[in-house]
Tab-separated table of C-alpha atoms in Angstrom:
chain	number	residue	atom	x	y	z
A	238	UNK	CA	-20.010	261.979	-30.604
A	239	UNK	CA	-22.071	258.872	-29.831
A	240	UNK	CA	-22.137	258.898	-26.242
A	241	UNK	CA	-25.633	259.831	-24.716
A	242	UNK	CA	-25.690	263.271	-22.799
A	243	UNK	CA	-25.588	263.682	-19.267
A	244	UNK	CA	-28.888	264.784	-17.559
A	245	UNK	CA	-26.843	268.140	-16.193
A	246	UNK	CA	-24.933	268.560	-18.652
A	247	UNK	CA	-26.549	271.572	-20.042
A	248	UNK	CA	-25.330	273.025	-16.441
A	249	UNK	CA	-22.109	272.230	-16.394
A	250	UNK	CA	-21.473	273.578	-19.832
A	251	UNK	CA	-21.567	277.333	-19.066
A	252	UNK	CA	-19.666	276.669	-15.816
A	253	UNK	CA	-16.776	274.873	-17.965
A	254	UNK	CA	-16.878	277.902	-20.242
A	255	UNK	CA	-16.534	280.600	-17.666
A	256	UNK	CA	-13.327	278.816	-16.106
A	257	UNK	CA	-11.800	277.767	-19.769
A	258	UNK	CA	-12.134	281.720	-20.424
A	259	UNK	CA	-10.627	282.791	-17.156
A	260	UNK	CA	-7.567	280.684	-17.551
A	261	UNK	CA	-6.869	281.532	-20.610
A	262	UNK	CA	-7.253	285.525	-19.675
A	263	UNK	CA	-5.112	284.858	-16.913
A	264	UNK	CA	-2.257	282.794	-19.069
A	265	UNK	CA	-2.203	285.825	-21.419
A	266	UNK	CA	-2.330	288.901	-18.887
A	267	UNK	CA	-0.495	287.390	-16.321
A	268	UNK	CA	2.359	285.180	-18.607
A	269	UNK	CA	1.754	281.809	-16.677
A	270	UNK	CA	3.168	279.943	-19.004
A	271	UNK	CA	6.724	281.941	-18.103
A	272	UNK	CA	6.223	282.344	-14.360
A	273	UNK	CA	9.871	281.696	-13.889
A	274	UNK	CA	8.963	280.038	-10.521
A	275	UNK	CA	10.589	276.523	-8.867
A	276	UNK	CA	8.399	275.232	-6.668
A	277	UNK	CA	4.500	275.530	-6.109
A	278	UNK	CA	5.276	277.708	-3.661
A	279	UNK	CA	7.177	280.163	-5.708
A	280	UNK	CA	4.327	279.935	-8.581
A	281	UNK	CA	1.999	280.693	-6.375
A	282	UNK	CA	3.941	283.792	-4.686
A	283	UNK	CA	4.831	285.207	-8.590
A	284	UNK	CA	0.331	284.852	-9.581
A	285	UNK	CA	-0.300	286.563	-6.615
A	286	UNK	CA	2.257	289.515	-7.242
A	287	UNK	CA	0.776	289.744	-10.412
A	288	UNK	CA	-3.105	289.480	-9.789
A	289	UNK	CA	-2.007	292.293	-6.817
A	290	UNK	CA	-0.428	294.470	-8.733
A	291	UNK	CA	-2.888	294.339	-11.801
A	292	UNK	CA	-5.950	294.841	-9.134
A	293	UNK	CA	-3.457	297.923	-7.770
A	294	UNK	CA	-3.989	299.059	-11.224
A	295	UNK	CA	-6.811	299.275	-11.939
């Protein structure tokens, strides 16, 4: 609230927006919050399953 803006801030705002909004479109489509996966290895094998087969889909 007090803090003085940052000159590019009015940049960066749109930016954080656009990523805020695909993550959460991606935590609801895809269920990333139950990804069932161990490792970072087997997280990132069950996304890409899922972003394949939704992109299949459509």
């Amino acid at each position: 609230r007090n803090r003085t803006p940052r000159p590019d801030e009015h940049l960066l705002k749109p930016i954080q927006q656009l990523i805020q909004s695909v993550n959460d479109t991606l935590k609801g489509q895809l269920d990333l919050e139950q990804h069932g996966g161990r490792s970072i290895e087997g997280v990132a094998a069950r996304i890409a399953q899922r972003l394949l087969a939704k992109t299949a889909a459509i």
